[in-house]
Amino acid sequence: MGPLASEDQSLDVDAFVAASADLVSTPASDDGSVTAFLSRFPLPLILRALDAGSPSQTRGMEGLEEGDKEMGGTEDAEAAVKLQQAAVQALFRVFKSNGVLPILPSLLPYAEKGMLSPSPDMRRLCCFALQRMAEGGEEEMQELGSQGEMAKQVVGEGLVRCLGDEKLSVAAAATDALAAFCRSSLGVSLIFSSDHLYKLTRSSHSQVQQRVVEAALRLANQSQHAMSAVEKLDLLHPLVQQLQGVAGEGEIGAEGGGDTGAGRSGGGANEDGGDALAALAACELISEFVNSSVGAQLLEPRIDEIHSALIQICTKASTAATPAAAAAAAHLGLDLLLTAVLKCAARLTSPATPGVMAPLTLIQADEVAALFNSICEAWERSEEHVPVEMAEGYFDALTTYARSTHGSRLLLHPRRHVITFVLKHASLHALASVFGADRVEGSEPVQMVPVHGTHSGISGVDEGKDPEGGGGVAWVWIWRWGGTGSRS
């Protein structure tokens, strides 16, 4: 491969590729290697190498004769791709150096162009360059902001567009950059100066919507300015819609009746259960909001709608919790949806993060707990075992409730069928977790509750006489003491 000519300097491609490989292997803290590399290959020359190696520069070979392709065309195209890859790798390493931070704002026009490149590596590189601009000092941010409309277009439009990129690596890089900008009021103003983020949540595929909401939650945690901006966008709207889409139509897991037959859902789910799976993902994402007080605050305006949708889904999907409908429900992922709803309600009742208030009110949480009890009752009446995956989902929800005394008392104390279900299907480890072995709030017994009927062979259960004169009863004592569960 020969040298790449430029107006004032040529680039020896072989030497550049070798030097790039050496540079990438150096530690991120080694600024001296970056300085030496740039003295040999100045930044403008590397940027021209990116252009020379772009796909647009390697096209147009269709008119070549076969021999020409073999002799020159194919070789040149491969060399160009190799050159661009080396330039991208080198620039990733160069941009990690704190020494180049002052010159990054001047590269904004290149970032604007690069984010439209057909190369995912180029788009990811531009996102990383913008992230490093945001991580620079106040002086760099002021210089970036002085570029006015271009800065707004690159940050507020280009980065947001990359957030919805089909390549997850590009979307992740865009999220990192947006989070870095949200640490300053100027960065927040650049991102939210337009409605591109709002439009992305309303017009994209459900997977992209969920990705944007997840990113927005991260942005809101960066600063109070970002929190206020995200709060105005009502980014929970698409998640609530996905839940309501499944909750508001037909009967989940129903058989017969019009075009809703066995193995088909009328609850908004299509042939492949796409809507049900989108609602499942929405449940998981809503659960993530409870990991921080900021997320819980964002949930507050929509919590009544979320609760209503969870109740409707739980009510309808509970018909799929019976043995007769379990196979059809599994076909559409509705068994997973039911357990996801229960786990989501559990997280909203017993947040895992200390200090975060439970978004659901006591009355709202009690409604879900009552439905949980009804589902357990349906299985209790059957002679079949719950499918393993479904049982594991139930136990996950139960252990989440049990993380707090409030959740445990809500679900376990008045719910006899839940207790019977646990005793019938849980392992000793799951049994201890459900009754609060993992709780950190205190060392008192969670409860002592009579469960009528005997359950021989279950560890941790003492069988005896009901002290009030009833028949056989299993008395369950689960203690939280010294970090382990024991019986007394």
GROMACS .gro file of C-alpha atoms in nm, residues 6-450:
model
  445
    6SER     CA    1  -0.262   1.528   0.098
    7GLU     CA    2  -0.201   1.892   0.022
    8ASP     CA    3   0.085   1.934   0.264
    9GLN     CA    4   0.173   1.588   0.386
   10SER     CA    5   0.140   1.226   0.281
   11LEU     CA    6   0.044   0.935   0.500
   12ASP     CA    7   0.226   0.606   0.482
   13VAL     CA    8  -0.065   0.371   0.540
   14ASP     CA    9   0.142   0.073   0.654
   15ALA     CA   10   0.336   0.283   0.904
   16PHE     CA   11   0.015   0.448   1.028
   17VAL     CA   12  -0.162   0.115   1.082
   18ALA     CA   13   0.135  -0.022   1.276
   19ALA     CA   14   0.169   0.294   1.486
   20SER     CA   15  -0.204   0.292   1.564
   21ALA     CA   16  -0.183  -0.064   1.690
   22ASP     CA   17   0.106   0.032   1.916
   23LEU     CA   18  -0.078   0.339   2.048
   24VAL     CA   19  -0.393   0.143   2.134
   25SER     CA   20  -0.190  -0.092   2.352
   26THR     CA   21  -0.060   0.190   2.574
   27PRO     CA   22  -0.224   0.271   2.910
   28ALA     CA   23  -0.490   0.545   2.909
   29SER     CA   24  -0.280   0.749   3.154
   30ASP     CA   25   0.018   0.757   2.914
   31ASP     CA   26  -0.028   1.101   2.756
   32GLY     CA   27   0.330   1.096   2.631
   33SER     CA   28   0.252   0.822   2.379
   34VAL     CA   29  -0.037   1.028   2.243
   35THR     CA   30   0.183   1.336   2.209
   36ALA     CA   31   0.446   1.137   2.021
   37PHE     CA   32   0.184   0.981   1.794
   38LEU     CA   33   0.030   1.319   1.706
   39SER     CA   34   0.370   1.471   1.635
   40ARG     CA   35   0.422   1.196   1.378
   41PHE     CA   36   0.062   1.189   1.251
   42PRO     CA   37  -0.104   1.527   1.307
   43LEU     CA   38  -0.476   1.527   1.384
   44PRO     CA   39  -0.581   1.687   1.051
   45LEU     CA   40  -0.402   1.409   0.868
   46ILE     CA   41  -0.583   1.142   1.073
   47LEU     CA   42  -0.917   1.309   1.001
   48ARG     CA   43  -0.840   1.303   0.629
   49ALA     CA   44  -0.757   0.934   0.667
   50LEU     CA   45  -1.108   0.883   0.804
   51ASP     CA   46  -1.254   1.045   0.494
   52ALA     CA   47  -1.030   0.849   0.260
   53GLY     CA   48  -1.132   0.524   0.425
   54SER     CA   49  -1.506   0.595   0.442
   55PRO     CA   50  -1.742   0.359   0.255
   56SER     CA   51  -1.843   0.643   0.022
   57GLN     CA   52  -1.484   0.662  -0.101
   58THR     CA   53  -1.460   0.290  -0.172
   59ARG     CA   54  -1.777   0.254  -0.377
   60GLY     CA   55  -1.821   0.293  -0.752
   61MET     CA   56  -1.634  -0.022  -0.850
   62GLU     CA   57  -1.926  -0.169  -1.037
   63GLY     CA   58  -1.792  -0.051  -1.375
   64LEU     CA   59  -1.451  -0.212  -1.338
   65GLU     CA   60  -1.356  -0.517  -1.539
   66GLU     CA   61  -1.306  -0.834  -1.335
   67GLY     CA   62  -0.932  -0.818  -1.386
   68ASP     CA   63  -0.919  -0.459  -1.269
   69LYS     CA   64  -1.100  -0.553  -0.950
   70GLU     CA   65  -0.851  -0.828  -0.878
   71MET     CA   66  -0.548  -0.618  -0.975
   72GLY     CA   67  -0.637  -0.289  -0.814
   73GLY     CA   68  -0.996  -0.213  -0.716
   74THR     CA   69  -1.044  -0.477  -0.447
   75GLU     CA   70  -0.700  -0.418  -0.303
   76ASP     CA   71  -0.758  -0.044  -0.280
   77ALA     CA   72  -1.097  -0.093  -0.114
   78GLU     CA   73  -0.952  -0.329   0.145
   79ALA     CA   74  -0.668  -0.086   0.210
   80ALA     CA   75  -0.915   0.198   0.259
   81VAL     CA   76  -1.121  -0.001   0.509
   82LYS     CA   77  -0.806  -0.102   0.696
   83LEU     CA   78  -0.696   0.262   0.702
   84GLN     CA   79  -1.028   0.381   0.847
   85GLN     CA   80  -1.028   0.110   1.115
   86ALA     CA   81  -0.678   0.211   1.220
   87ALA     CA   82  -0.777   0.579   1.229
   88VAL     CA   83  -1.087   0.506   1.440
   89GLN     CA   84  -0.886   0.297   1.689
   90ALA     CA   85  -0.617   0.564   1.711
   91LEU     CA   86  -0.867   0.844   1.770
   92PHE     CA   87  -1.044   0.649   2.045
   93ARG     CA   88  -0.708   0.634   2.224
   94VAL     CA   89  -0.620   0.997   2.143
   95PHE     CA   90  -0.951   1.126   2.278
   96LYS     CA   91  -0.890   0.949   2.609
   97SER     CA   92  -0.592   1.177   2.669
   98ASN     CA   93  -0.663   1.483   2.882
   99GLY     CA   94  -0.409   1.673   2.675
  100VAL     CA   95  -0.640   1.692   2.373
  101LEU     CA   96  -0.949   1.814   2.563
  102PRO     CA   97  -0.891   2.185   2.473
  103ILE     CA   98  -0.901   2.114   2.099
  104LEU     CA   99  -1.208   1.885   2.100
  105PRO     CA  100  -1.471   2.164   2.064
  106SER     CA  101  -1.307   2.262   1.734
  107LEU     CA  102  -1.390   1.915   1.602
  108LEU     CA  103  -1.765   1.971   1.625
  109PRO     CA  104  -1.811   1.991   1.243
  110TYR     CA  105  -1.636   1.654   1.208
  111ALA     CA  106  -1.862   1.504   1.476
  112GLU     CA  107  -2.170   1.635   1.297
  113LYS     CA  108  -2.061   1.465   0.976
  114GLY     CA  109  -1.938   1.147   1.144
  115MET     CA  110  -2.265   1.078   1.324
  116LEU     CA  111  -2.428   1.042   0.981
  117SER     CA  112  -2.164   0.793   0.865
  118PRO     CA  113  -2.280   0.446   0.753
  119SER     CA  114  -2.001   0.305   0.970
  120PRO     CA  115  -2.115   0.216   1.326
  121ASP     CA  116  -1.757   0.257   1.449
  122MET     CA  117  -1.751   0.611   1.315
  123ARG     CA  118  -2.081   0.698   1.483
  124ARG     CA  119  -1.961   0.549   1.810
  125LEU     CA  120  -1.633   0.741   1.785
  126CYS     CA  121  -1.819   1.069   1.740
  127CYS     CA  122  -2.036   0.997   2.043
  128PHE     CA  123  -1.722   0.927   2.246
  129ALA     CA  124  -1.561   1.251   2.125
  130LEU     CA  125  -1.868   1.444   2.241
  131GLN     CA  126  -1.859   1.264   2.575
  132ARG     CA  127  -1.499   1.375   2.624
  133MET     CA  128  -1.595   1.733   2.533
  134ALA     CA  129  -1.858   1.724   2.808
  135GLU     CA  130  -1.609   1.577   3.054
  136GLY     CA  131  -1.366   1.863   2.992
  137GLY     CA  132  -1.348   2.170   3.207
  138GLU     CA  133  -1.580   2.468   3.215
  139GLU     CA  134  -1.367   2.642   2.955
  140GLU     CA  135  -1.419   2.363   2.702
  141MET     CA  136  -1.794   2.359   2.765
  142GLN     CA  137  -1.817   2.736   2.719
  143GLU     CA  138  -1.629   2.712   2.389
  144LEU     CA  139  -1.865   2.435   2.279
  145GLY     CA  140  -2.168   2.641   2.376
  146SER     CA  141  -2.032   2.942   2.185
  147GLN     CA  142  -2.085   2.749   1.861
  148GLY     CA  143  -2.457   2.811   1.904
  149GLU     CA  144  -2.691   2.631   1.668
  150MET     CA  145  -2.429   2.380   1.557
  151ALA     CA  146  -2.375   2.271   1.917
  152LYS     CA  147  -2.749   2.231   1.968
  153GLN     CA  148  -2.782   2.038   1.644
  154VAL     CA  149  -2.494   1.802   1.718
  155VAL     CA  150  -2.578   1.741   2.085
  156GLY     CA  151  -2.956   1.784   2.093
  157GLU     CA  152  -3.026   1.613   1.761
  158GLY     CA  153  -2.723   1.405   1.661
  159LEU     CA  154  -2.665   1.237   1.996
  160VAL     CA  155  -3.035   1.173   2.048
  161ARG     CA  156  -3.057   1.018   1.702
  162CYS     CA  157  -2.768   0.787   1.793
  163LEU     CA  158  -2.958   0.693   2.109
  164GLY     CA  159  -3.211   0.528   1.877
  165ASP     CA  160  -2.939   0.368   1.662
  166GLU     CA  161  -2.992   0.012   1.539
  167LYS     CA  162  -2.648  -0.076   1.677
  168LEU     CA  163  -2.662  -0.112   2.055
  169SER     CA  164  -2.294  -0.017   2.089
  170VAL     CA  165  -2.368   0.320   1.925
  171ALA     CA  166  -2.675   0.372   2.146
  172ALA     CA  167  -2.470   0.293   2.457
  173ALA     CA  168  -2.201   0.543   2.353
  174ALA     CA  169  -2.470   0.807   2.294
  175THR     CA  170  -2.617   0.740   2.639
  176ASP     CA  171  -2.274   0.785   2.802
  177ALA     CA  172  -2.226   1.115   2.618
  178LEU     CA  173  -2.573   1.247   2.705
  179ALA     CA  174  -2.517   1.155   3.071
  180ALA     CA  175  -2.189   1.349   3.069
  181PHE     CA  176  -2.363   1.657   2.925
  182CYS     CA  177  -2.638   1.636   3.189
  183ARG     CA  178  -2.389   1.708   3.466
  184SER     CA  179  -2.392   2.078   3.374
  185SER     CA  180  -2.671   2.326   3.314
  186LEU     CA  181  -2.522   2.420   2.975
  187GLY     CA  182  -2.517   2.054   2.869
  188VAL     CA  183  -2.880   2.012   2.976
  189SER     CA  184  -2.981   2.316   2.773
  190LEU     CA  185  -2.805   2.177   2.463
  191ILE     CA  186  -2.984   1.841   2.491
  192PHE     CA  187  -3.330   1.970   2.573
  193SER     CA  188  -3.326   2.277   2.349
  194SER     CA  189  -3.533   2.078   2.098
  195ASP     CA  190  -3.801   1.809   2.123
  196HIS     CA  191  -3.601   1.534   1.954
  197LEU     CA  192  -3.581   1.323   2.271
  198TYR     CA  193  -3.955   1.357   2.323
  199LYS     CA  194  -4.027   1.258   1.961
  200LEU     CA  195  -3.802   0.954   1.989
  201THR     CA  196  -4.012   0.815   2.273
  202ARG     CA  197  -4.337   0.872   2.085
  203SER     CA  198  -4.257   0.756   1.734
  204SER     CA  199  -4.003   0.475   1.762
  205HIS     CA  200  -4.033   0.100   1.802
  206SER     CA  201  -4.122  -0.013   2.154
  207GLN     CA  202  -3.768  -0.144   2.213
  208VAL     CA  203  -3.625   0.197   2.125
  209GLN     CA  204  -3.884   0.369   2.344
  210GLN     CA  205  -3.779   0.154   2.639
  211ARG     CA  206  -3.413   0.222   2.567
  212VAL     CA  207  -3.480   0.598   2.563
  213VAL     CA  208  -3.675   0.583   2.889
  214GLU     CA  209  -3.395   0.384   3.053
  215ALA     CA  210  -3.141   0.640   2.930
  216ALA     CA  211  -3.359   0.929   3.047
  217LEU     CA  212  -3.372   0.778   3.396
  218ARG     CA  213  -2.994   0.778   3.398
  219LEU     CA  214  -2.988   1.138   3.274
  220ALA     CA  215  -3.227   1.248   3.548
  221ASN     CA  216  -2.989   1.111   3.811
  222GLN     CA  217  -2.701   1.332   3.691
  223SER     CA  218  -2.821   1.671   3.820
  224GLN     CA  219  -3.124   1.863   3.940
  225HIS     CA  220  -3.131   2.053   3.609
  226ALA     CA  221  -3.151   1.724   3.421
  227MET     CA  222  -3.415   1.592   3.661
  228SER     CA  223  -3.637   1.892   3.594
  229ALA     CA  224  -3.594   1.863   3.218
  230VAL     CA  225  -3.669   1.490   3.210
  231GLU     CA  226  -3.971   1.533   3.436
  232LYS     CA  227  -4.132   1.772   3.185
  233LEU     CA  228  -4.104   1.518   2.903
  234ASP     CA  229  -4.338   1.262   3.068
  235LEU     CA  230  -4.116   0.980   2.943
  236LEU     CA  231  -4.320   0.718   3.128
  237HIS     CA  232  -4.606   0.769   2.884
  238PRO     CA  233  -4.493   0.499   2.633
  239LEU     CA  234  -4.442   0.243   2.910
  240VAL     CA  235  -4.788   0.309   3.051
  241GLN     CA  236  -4.932   0.278   2.700
  242GLN     CA  237  -4.765  -0.059   2.653
  243LEU     CA  238  -4.918  -0.185   2.976
  244GLN     CA  239  -5.258  -0.044   2.893
  245GLY     CA  240  -5.242  -0.197   2.544
  246VAL     CA  241  -5.230  -0.544   2.698
  247ALA     CA  242  -5.459  -0.467   2.991
  248GLY     CA  243  -5.740  -0.298   2.804
  249GLU     CA  244  -5.845  -0.549   2.538
  250GLY     CA  245  -5.979  -0.903   2.532
  251GLU     CA  246  -5.894  -1.177   2.775
  252ILE     CA  247  -5.539  -1.292   2.820
  253GLY     CA  248  -5.507  -1.663   2.767
  254ALA     CA  249  -5.874  -1.700   2.670
  255GLU     CA  250  -5.995  -1.988   2.458
  256GLY     CA  251  -6.263  -1.965   2.190
  257GLY     CA  252  -6.482  -1.662   2.127
  258GLY     CA  253  -6.441  -1.493   1.790
  259ASP     CA  254  -6.085  -1.476   1.669
  260THR     CA  255  -5.939  -1.545   2.011
  261GLY     CA  256  -5.859  -1.913   2.028
  262ALA     CA  257  -5.633  -2.149   2.214
  263GLY     CA  258  -5.279  -2.027   2.212
  264ARG     CA  259  -5.390  -1.679   2.105
  265SER     CA  260  -5.434  -1.371   2.318
  266GLY     CA  261  -5.690  -1.100   2.272
  267GLY     CA  262  -5.514  -0.884   2.531
  268GLY     CA  263  -5.330  -0.675   2.278
  269ALA     CA  264  -5.085  -0.953   2.195
  270ASN     CA  265  -5.023  -1.036   1.834
  271GLU     CA  266  -4.945  -1.375   1.682
  272ASP     CA  267  -4.596  -1.385   1.829
  273GLY     CA  268  -4.689  -1.232   2.162
  274GLY     CA  269  -4.506  -0.909   2.073
  275ASP     CA  270  -4.731  -0.677   2.274
  276ALA     CA  271  -4.718  -0.905   2.576
  277LEU     CA  272  -4.339  -0.913   2.560
  278ALA     CA  273  -4.327  -0.533   2.523
  279ALA     CA  274  -4.542  -0.503   2.835
  280LEU     CA  275  -4.310  -0.747   3.012
  281ALA     CA  276  -4.013  -0.526   2.928
  282ALA     CA  277  -4.210  -0.222   3.045
  283CYS     CA  278  -4.271  -0.390   3.383
  284GLU     CA  279  -3.901  -0.459   3.424
  285LEU     CA  280  -3.810  -0.103   3.332
  286ILE     CA  281  -4.069   0.050   3.565
  287SER     CA  282  -3.918  -0.163   3.840
  288GLU     CA  283  -3.582   0.001   3.775
  289PHE     CA  284  -3.726   0.342   3.860
  290VAL     CA  285  -3.762   0.235   4.222
  291ASN     CA  286  -3.384   0.198   4.255
  292SER     CA  287  -3.347   0.570   4.325
  293SER     CA  288  -3.546   0.849   4.484
  294VAL     CA  289  -3.525   1.038   4.154
  295GLY     CA  290  -3.683   0.747   3.969
  296ALA     CA  291  -3.954   0.713   4.232
  297GLN     CA  292  -4.028   1.085   4.193
  298LEU     CA  293  -4.066   1.040   3.816
  299LEU     CA  294  -4.309   0.755   3.876
  300GLU     CA  295  -4.539   0.958   4.099
  301PRO     CA  296  -4.749   1.137   3.832
  302ARG     CA  297  -4.821   0.806   3.656
  303ILE     CA  298  -4.846   0.566   3.950
  304ASP     CA  299  -5.228   0.548   3.949
  305GLU     CA  300  -5.233   0.451   3.580
  306ILE     CA  301  -4.953   0.200   3.634
  307HIS     CA  302  -5.137   0.044   3.928
  308SER     CA  303  -5.461   0.022   3.730
  309ALA     CA  304  -5.287  -0.147   3.436
  310LEU     CA  305  -5.106  -0.393   3.665
  311ILE     CA  306  -5.435  -0.488   3.830
  312GLN     CA  307  -5.607  -0.543   3.494
  313ILE     CA  308  -5.323  -0.752   3.355
  314CYS     CA  309  -5.297  -0.953   3.675
  315THR     CA  310  -5.672  -1.017   3.679
  316LYS     CA  311  -5.685  -1.133   3.318
  317ALA     CA  312  -5.355  -1.319   3.314
  318SER     CA  313  -5.450  -1.506   3.631
  319THR     CA  314  -5.672  -1.722   3.410
  320ALA     CA  315  -5.349  -1.832   3.244
  321ALA     CA  316  -5.213  -1.937   3.582
  322THR     CA  317  -5.439  -2.243   3.587
  323PRO     CA  318  -5.309  -2.574   3.456
  324ALA     CA  319  -5.560  -2.581   3.166
  325ALA     CA  320  -5.435  -2.254   3.019
  326ALA     CA  321  -5.069  -2.264   3.118
  327ALA     CA  322  -4.948  -2.418   2.791
  328ALA     CA  323  -5.130  -2.163   2.577
  329ALA     CA  324  -5.006  -1.880   2.795
  330ALA     CA  325  -4.649  -2.001   2.773
  331HIS     CA  326  -4.678  -1.993   2.393
  332LEU     CA  327  -4.729  -1.617   2.402
  333GLY     CA  328  -4.504  -1.541   2.697
  334LEU     CA  329  -4.807  -1.451   2.908
  335ASP     CA  330  -4.687  -1.665   3.197
  336LEU     CA  331  -4.376  -1.449   3.199
  337LEU     CA  332  -4.592  -1.138   3.180
  338LEU     CA  333  -4.792  -1.242   3.486
  339THR     CA  334  -4.481  -1.303   3.693
  340ALA     CA  335  -4.330  -0.976   3.564
  341VAL     CA  336  -4.642  -0.789   3.678
  342LEU     CA  337  -4.625  -0.950   4.021
  343LYS     CA  338  -4.256  -0.873   4.055
  344CYS     CA  339  -4.312  -0.515   3.940
  345ALA     CA  340  -4.587  -0.468   4.200
  346ALA     CA  341  -4.357  -0.617   4.462
  347ARG     CA  342  -4.081  -0.369   4.376
  348LEU     CA  343  -4.328  -0.082   4.391
  349THR     CA  344  -4.435  -0.207   4.735
  350SER     CA  345  -4.093  -0.295   4.880
  351PRO     CA  346  -3.817  -0.089   4.711
  352ALA     CA  347  -3.477  -0.255   4.729
  353THR     CA  348  -3.293   0.073   4.787
  354PRO     CA  349  -3.295   0.199   5.147
  355GLY     CA  350  -3.460   0.537   5.189
  356VAL     CA  351  -3.676   0.514   4.876
  357MET     CA  352  -4.046   0.550   4.955
  358ALA     CA  353  -4.281   0.285   4.816
  359PRO     CA  354  -4.468   0.441   4.520
  360LEU     CA  355  -4.782   0.231   4.571
  361THR     CA  356  -5.018   0.328   4.850
  362LEU     CA  357  -5.118   0.066   5.106
  363ILE     CA  358  -5.460   0.025   4.943
  364GLN     CA  359  -5.310  -0.013   4.595
  365ALA     CA  360  -5.051  -0.265   4.714
  366ASP     CA  361  -5.317  -0.461   4.902
  367GLU     CA  362  -5.522  -0.501   4.583
  368VAL     CA  363  -5.231  -0.666   4.405
  369ALA     CA  364  -5.155  -0.884   4.708
  370ALA     CA  365  -5.517  -1.004   4.710
  371LEU     CA  366  -5.488  -1.106   4.344
  372PHE     CA  367  -5.163  -1.285   4.419
  373ASN     CA  368  -5.346  -1.479   4.688
  374SER     CA  369  -5.621  -1.571   4.440
  375ILE     CA  370  -5.364  -1.704   4.192
  376CYS     CA  371  -5.207  -1.917   4.464
  377GLU     CA  372  -5.553  -2.041   4.559
  378ALA     CA  373  -5.615  -2.155   4.199
  379TRP     CA  374  -5.298  -2.360   4.204
  380GLU     CA  375  -5.372  -2.490   4.552
  381ARG     CA  376  -5.700  -2.639   4.427
  382SER     CA  377  -5.529  -2.811   4.136
  383GLU     CA  378  -5.346  -3.139   4.174
  384GLU     CA  379  -5.067  -3.034   3.941
  385HIS     CA  380  -4.740  -2.863   4.018
  386VAL     CA  381  -4.677  -2.512   3.892
  387PRO     CA  382  -4.435  -2.505   3.594
  388VAL     CA  383  -4.084  -2.448   3.722
  389GLU     CA  384  -4.031  -2.114   3.544
  390MET     CA  385  -4.364  -1.980   3.671
  391ALA     CA  386  -4.295  -2.091   4.029
  392GLU     CA  387  -3.953  -1.926   4.022
  393GLY     CA  388  -4.117  -1.602   3.909
  394TYR     CA  389  -4.367  -1.620   4.193
  395PHE     CA  390  -4.091  -1.680   4.448
  396ASP     CA  391  -3.893  -1.386   4.310
  397ALA     CA  392  -4.196  -1.165   4.367
  398LEU     CA  393  -4.256  -1.309   4.714
  399THR     CA  394  -3.895  -1.256   4.823
  400THR     CA  395  -3.914  -0.899   4.694
  401TYR     CA  396  -4.222  -0.837   4.909
  402ALA     CA  397  -4.037  -0.991   5.204
  403ARG     CA  398  -3.750  -0.742   5.183
  404SER     CA  399  -3.957  -0.506   5.395
  405THR     CA  400  -4.172  -0.571   5.699
  406HIS     CA  401  -4.445  -0.369   5.531
  407GLY     CA  402  -4.443  -0.594   5.222
  408SER     CA  403  -4.420  -0.915   5.420
  409ARG     CA  404  -4.712  -0.832   5.646
  410LEU     CA  405  -4.915  -0.713   5.352
  411LEU     CA  406  -4.874  -1.033   5.153
  412LEU     CA  407  -4.816  -1.309   5.406
  413HIS     CA  408  -5.014  -1.235   5.720
  414PRO     CA  409  -5.370  -1.232   5.583
  415ARG     CA  410  -5.301  -1.454   5.280
  416ARG     CA  411  -5.344  -1.819   5.374
  417HIS     CA  412  -5.323  -1.944   5.013
  418VAL     CA  413  -4.989  -1.773   4.960
  419ILE     CA  414  -4.850  -1.954   5.264
  420THR     CA  415  -4.984  -2.289   5.145
  421PHE     CA  416  -4.841  -2.229   4.798
  422VAL     CA  417  -4.497  -2.156   4.942
  423LEU     CA  418  -4.500  -2.463   5.164
  424LYS     CA  419  -4.608  -2.683   4.875
  425HIS     CA  420  -4.368  -2.563   4.610
  426ALA     CA  421  -4.069  -2.387   4.772
  427SER     CA  422  -3.728  -2.523   4.856
  428LEU     CA  423  -3.592  -2.456   5.205
  429HIS     CA  424  -3.376  -2.170   5.075
  430ALA     CA  425  -3.672  -2.012   4.893
  431LEU     CA  426  -3.891  -2.068   5.198
  432ALA     CA  427  -3.647  -1.882   5.422
  433SER     CA  428  -3.615  -1.596   5.170
  434VAL     CA  429  -3.991  -1.562   5.130
  435PHE     CA  430  -4.033  -1.533   5.505
  436GLY     CA  431  -3.767  -1.266   5.536
  437ALA     CA  432  -3.428  -1.431   5.585
  438ASP     CA  433  -3.275  -1.163   5.361
  439ARG     CA  434  -3.439  -0.873   5.539
  440VAL     CA  435  -3.215  -0.611   5.696
  441GLU     CA  436  -3.474  -0.426   5.902
  442GLY     CA  437  -3.457  -0.625   6.224
  443SER     CA  438  -3.414  -0.962   6.393
  444GLU     CA  439  -3.767  -1.032   6.511
  445PRO     CA  440  -3.963  -1.328   6.375
  446VAL     CA  441  -4.147  -1.239   6.059
  447GLN     CA  442  -4.456  -1.423   6.175
  448MET     CA  443  -4.608  -1.736   6.318
  449VAL     CA  444  -4.905  -1.839   6.108
  450PRO     CA  445  -5.122  -2.151   6.115
   0.00000   0.00000   0.00000
